[in-house]
mmCIF file of C-alpha atoms in Angstrom:
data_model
loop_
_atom_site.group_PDB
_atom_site.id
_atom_site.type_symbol
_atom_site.label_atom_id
_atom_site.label_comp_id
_atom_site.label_asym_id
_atom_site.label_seq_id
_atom_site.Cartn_x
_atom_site.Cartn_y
_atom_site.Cartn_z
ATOM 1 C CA UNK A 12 11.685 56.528 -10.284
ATOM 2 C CA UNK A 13 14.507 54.230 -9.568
ATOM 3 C CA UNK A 14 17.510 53.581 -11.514
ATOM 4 C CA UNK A 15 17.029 49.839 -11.872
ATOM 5 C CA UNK A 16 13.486 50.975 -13.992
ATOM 6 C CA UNK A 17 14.979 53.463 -16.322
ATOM 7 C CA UNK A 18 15.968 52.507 -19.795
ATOM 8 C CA UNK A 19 18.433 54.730 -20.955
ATOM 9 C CA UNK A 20 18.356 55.134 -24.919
ATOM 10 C CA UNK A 21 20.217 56.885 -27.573
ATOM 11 C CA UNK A 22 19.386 57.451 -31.446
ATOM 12 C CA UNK A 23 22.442 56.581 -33.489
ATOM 13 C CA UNK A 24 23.560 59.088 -36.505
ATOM 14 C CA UNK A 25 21.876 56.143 -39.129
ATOM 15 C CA UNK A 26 18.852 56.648 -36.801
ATOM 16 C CA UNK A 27 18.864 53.551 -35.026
ATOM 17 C CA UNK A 28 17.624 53.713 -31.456
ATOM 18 C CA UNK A 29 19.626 51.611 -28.867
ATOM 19 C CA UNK A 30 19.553 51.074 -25.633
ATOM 20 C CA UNK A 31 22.436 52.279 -23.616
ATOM 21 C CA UNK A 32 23.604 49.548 -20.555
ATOM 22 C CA UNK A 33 24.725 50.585 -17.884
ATOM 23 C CA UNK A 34 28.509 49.275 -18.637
ATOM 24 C CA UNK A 35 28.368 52.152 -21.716
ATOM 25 C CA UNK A 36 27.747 49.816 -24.349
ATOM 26 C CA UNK A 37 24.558 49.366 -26.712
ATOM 27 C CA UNK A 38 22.324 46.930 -27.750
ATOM 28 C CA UNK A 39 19.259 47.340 -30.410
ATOM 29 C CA UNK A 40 16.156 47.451 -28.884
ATOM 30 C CA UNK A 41 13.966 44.294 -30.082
ATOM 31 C CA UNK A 42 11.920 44.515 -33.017
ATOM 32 C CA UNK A 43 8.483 46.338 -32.357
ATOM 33 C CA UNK A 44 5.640 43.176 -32.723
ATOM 34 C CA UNK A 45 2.891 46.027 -32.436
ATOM 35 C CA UNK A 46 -0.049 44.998 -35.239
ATOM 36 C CA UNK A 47 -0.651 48.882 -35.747
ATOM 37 C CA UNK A 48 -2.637 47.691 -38.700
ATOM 38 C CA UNK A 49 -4.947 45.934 -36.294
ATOM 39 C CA UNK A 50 -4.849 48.641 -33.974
ATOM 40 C CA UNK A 51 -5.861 51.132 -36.622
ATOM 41 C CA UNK A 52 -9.163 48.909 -37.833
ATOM 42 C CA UNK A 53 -10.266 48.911 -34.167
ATOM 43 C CA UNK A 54 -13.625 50.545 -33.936
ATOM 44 C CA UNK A 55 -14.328 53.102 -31.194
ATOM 45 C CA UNK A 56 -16.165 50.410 -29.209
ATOM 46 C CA UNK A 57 -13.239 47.449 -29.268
ATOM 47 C CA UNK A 58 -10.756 50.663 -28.199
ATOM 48 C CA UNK A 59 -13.196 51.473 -25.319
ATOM 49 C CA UNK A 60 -13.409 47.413 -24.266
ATOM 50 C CA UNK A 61 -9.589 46.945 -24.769
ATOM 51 C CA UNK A 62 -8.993 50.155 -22.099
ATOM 52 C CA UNK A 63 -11.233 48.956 -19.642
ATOM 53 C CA UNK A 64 -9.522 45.276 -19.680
ATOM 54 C CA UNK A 65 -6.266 46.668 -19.224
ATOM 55 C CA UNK A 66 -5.022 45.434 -15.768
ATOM 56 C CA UNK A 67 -2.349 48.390 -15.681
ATOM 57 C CA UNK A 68 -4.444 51.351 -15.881
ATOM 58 C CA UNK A 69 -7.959 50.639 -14.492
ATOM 59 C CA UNK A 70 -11.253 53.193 -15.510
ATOM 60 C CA UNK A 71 -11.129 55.981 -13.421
ATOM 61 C CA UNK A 72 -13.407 56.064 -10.442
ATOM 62 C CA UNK A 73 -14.412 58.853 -7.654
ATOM 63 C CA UNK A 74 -12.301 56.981 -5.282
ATOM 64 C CA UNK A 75 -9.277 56.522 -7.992
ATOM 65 C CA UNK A 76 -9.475 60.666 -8.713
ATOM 66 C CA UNK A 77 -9.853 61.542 -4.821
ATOM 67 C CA UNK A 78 -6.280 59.822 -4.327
ATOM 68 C CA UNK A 79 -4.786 61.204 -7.131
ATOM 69 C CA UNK A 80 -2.376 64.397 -6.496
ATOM 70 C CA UNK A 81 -3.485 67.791 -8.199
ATOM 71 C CA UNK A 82 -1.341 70.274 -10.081
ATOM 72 C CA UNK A 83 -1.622 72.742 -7.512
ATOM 73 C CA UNK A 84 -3.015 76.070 -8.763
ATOM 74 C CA UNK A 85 0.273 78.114 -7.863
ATOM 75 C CA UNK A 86 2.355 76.031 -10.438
ATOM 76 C CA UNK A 87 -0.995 77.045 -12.782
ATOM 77 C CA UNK A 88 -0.501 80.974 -12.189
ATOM 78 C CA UNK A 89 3.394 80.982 -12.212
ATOM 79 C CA UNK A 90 3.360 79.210 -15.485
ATOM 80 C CA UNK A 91 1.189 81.532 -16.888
ATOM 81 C CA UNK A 92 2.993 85.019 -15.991
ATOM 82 C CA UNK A 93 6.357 83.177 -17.411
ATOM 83 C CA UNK A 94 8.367 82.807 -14.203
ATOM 84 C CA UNK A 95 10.735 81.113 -12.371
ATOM 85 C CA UNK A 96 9.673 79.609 -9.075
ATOM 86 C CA UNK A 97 12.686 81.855 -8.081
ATOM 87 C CA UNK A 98 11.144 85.154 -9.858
ATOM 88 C CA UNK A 99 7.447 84.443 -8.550
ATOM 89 C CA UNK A 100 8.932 83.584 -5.287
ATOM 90 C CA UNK A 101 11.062 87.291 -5.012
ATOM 91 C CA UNK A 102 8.006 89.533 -7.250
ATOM 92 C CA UNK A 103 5.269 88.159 -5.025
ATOM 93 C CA UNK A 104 7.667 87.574 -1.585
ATOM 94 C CA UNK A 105 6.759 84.187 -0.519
ATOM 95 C CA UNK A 106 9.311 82.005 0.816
ATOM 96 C CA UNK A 107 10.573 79.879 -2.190
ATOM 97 C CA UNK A 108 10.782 76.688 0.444
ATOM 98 C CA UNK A 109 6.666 77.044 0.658
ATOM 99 C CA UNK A 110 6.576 77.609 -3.074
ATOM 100 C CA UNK A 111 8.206 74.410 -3.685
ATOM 101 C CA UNK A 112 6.495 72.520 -1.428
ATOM 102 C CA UNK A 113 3.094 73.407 -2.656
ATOM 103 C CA UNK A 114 3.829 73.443 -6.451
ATOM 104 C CA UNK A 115 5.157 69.292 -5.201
ATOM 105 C CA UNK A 116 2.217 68.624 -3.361
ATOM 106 C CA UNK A 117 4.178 68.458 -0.074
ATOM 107 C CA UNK A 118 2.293 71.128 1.380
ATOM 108 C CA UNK A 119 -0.974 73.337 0.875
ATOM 109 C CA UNK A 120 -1.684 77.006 1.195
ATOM 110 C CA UNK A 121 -3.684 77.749 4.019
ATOM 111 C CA UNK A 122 -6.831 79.788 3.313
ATOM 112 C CA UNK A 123 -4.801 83.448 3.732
ATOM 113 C CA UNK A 124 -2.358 82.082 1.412
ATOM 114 C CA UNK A 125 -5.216 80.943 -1.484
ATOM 115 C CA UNK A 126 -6.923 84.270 -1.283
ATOM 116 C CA UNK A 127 -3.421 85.772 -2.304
ATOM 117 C CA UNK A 128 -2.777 83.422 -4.765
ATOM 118 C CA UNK A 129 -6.103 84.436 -5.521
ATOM 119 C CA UNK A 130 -5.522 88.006 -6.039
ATOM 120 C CA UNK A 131 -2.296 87.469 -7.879
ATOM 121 C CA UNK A 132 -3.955 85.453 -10.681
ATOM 122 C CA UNK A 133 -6.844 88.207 -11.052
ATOM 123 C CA UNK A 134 -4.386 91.091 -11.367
ATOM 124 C CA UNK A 135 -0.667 90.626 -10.623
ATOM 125 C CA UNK A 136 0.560 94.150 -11.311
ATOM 126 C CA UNK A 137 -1.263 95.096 -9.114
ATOM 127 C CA UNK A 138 0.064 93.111 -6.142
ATOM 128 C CA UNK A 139 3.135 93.448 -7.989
ATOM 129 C CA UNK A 140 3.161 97.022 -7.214
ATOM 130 C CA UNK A 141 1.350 96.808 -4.299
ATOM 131 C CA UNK A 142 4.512 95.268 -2.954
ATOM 132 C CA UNK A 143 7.142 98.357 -4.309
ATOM 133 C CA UNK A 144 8.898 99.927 -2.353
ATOM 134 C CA UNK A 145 7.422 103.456 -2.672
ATOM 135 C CA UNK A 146 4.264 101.602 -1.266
ATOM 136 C CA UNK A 147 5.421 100.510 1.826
ATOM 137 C CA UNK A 148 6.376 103.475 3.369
ATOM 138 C CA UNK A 149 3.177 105.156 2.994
ATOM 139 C CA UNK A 150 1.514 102.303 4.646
#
C-alpha cells in the first residue's frame, strides 16, 4: 500500500471524522450520498445481480482462487497456541527468518517441514517436550 492511497483520518472529540492532509491540517470528509434505505429494500436477488456487476470485485472463479495467496497453515497453528512468531519460533526451534517467510507467503515448507508442522498442531507438548533439554541427551 502506498502512501499516495492512504487516507489518513481522525474522529474529533464532537465526533466528527476528518480527514487528516498530509500538511497536518483537516478537512470534513464529504457528506455520505449512500441511499441505505434503498440498499436495505434490496431483495436477496437484486444484492446477488448488483455483486456480480461490480467491475471492482468480479465472482470468484477456479482460476481467480488458484492465484489468490493462502493463510499459510503455520500462521493457523501459532495463532491458536497464543504465540509470538518469536515464542513459536524458540519453543518449536525453527529459524524465525523461515517462519516469517512462510506465515508471508514468501516461502513454503517443504514436505519434512509440513509433517512437523503437522505434529505440532496434533500435540504440541509433546514436541514441546520432545525438544527439552533432558531429552536430548538421552538421544
Amino acid at each position: 500500500m502506498s502512501k499516495e492511497n492512504t487516507i489518513v483520518a481522525r474522529r474529533l472529540p464532537d465526533g466528527t471524522l476528518v480527514q487528516v492532509l498530509p500538511d497536518g491540517s483537516t478537512r470534513p470528509f464529504p457528506p455520505d450520498r449512500t441511499d441505505w434505505a434503498a440498499l436495505r429494500a434490496m431483495t436477496d436477488e437484486e444484492i446477488h445481480a448488483a455483486a456480480l456487476s461490480d467491475p471492482d470485485n468480479p465472482p470468484m472463479t477456479p482460476a481467480r482462487q488458484a492465484k489468490m495467496k493462502r493463510v499459510p497453515r503455520v500462521k493457523v497453528v501459532r495463532r491458536v497456541l497464543r504465540l509470538t512468531q518469536e515464542e513459536f519460533s524458540a519453543r518449536f526451534r525453527i529459524p524465525l527468518g523461515t517462519l516469517r517467510d512462510w506465515e508471508q507467503g514468501k516461502s513454503e515448507p517443504d514436505q519434512a517441514a509440513r509433517a512437523y508442522l503437522t505434529v505440532i498442531a496434533r500435540d504440541p507438548e509433546a514436541v514441546r517436550k520432545a525438544l527439552e533439554p533432558e531429552h536430548q541427551s538421552s538421544l
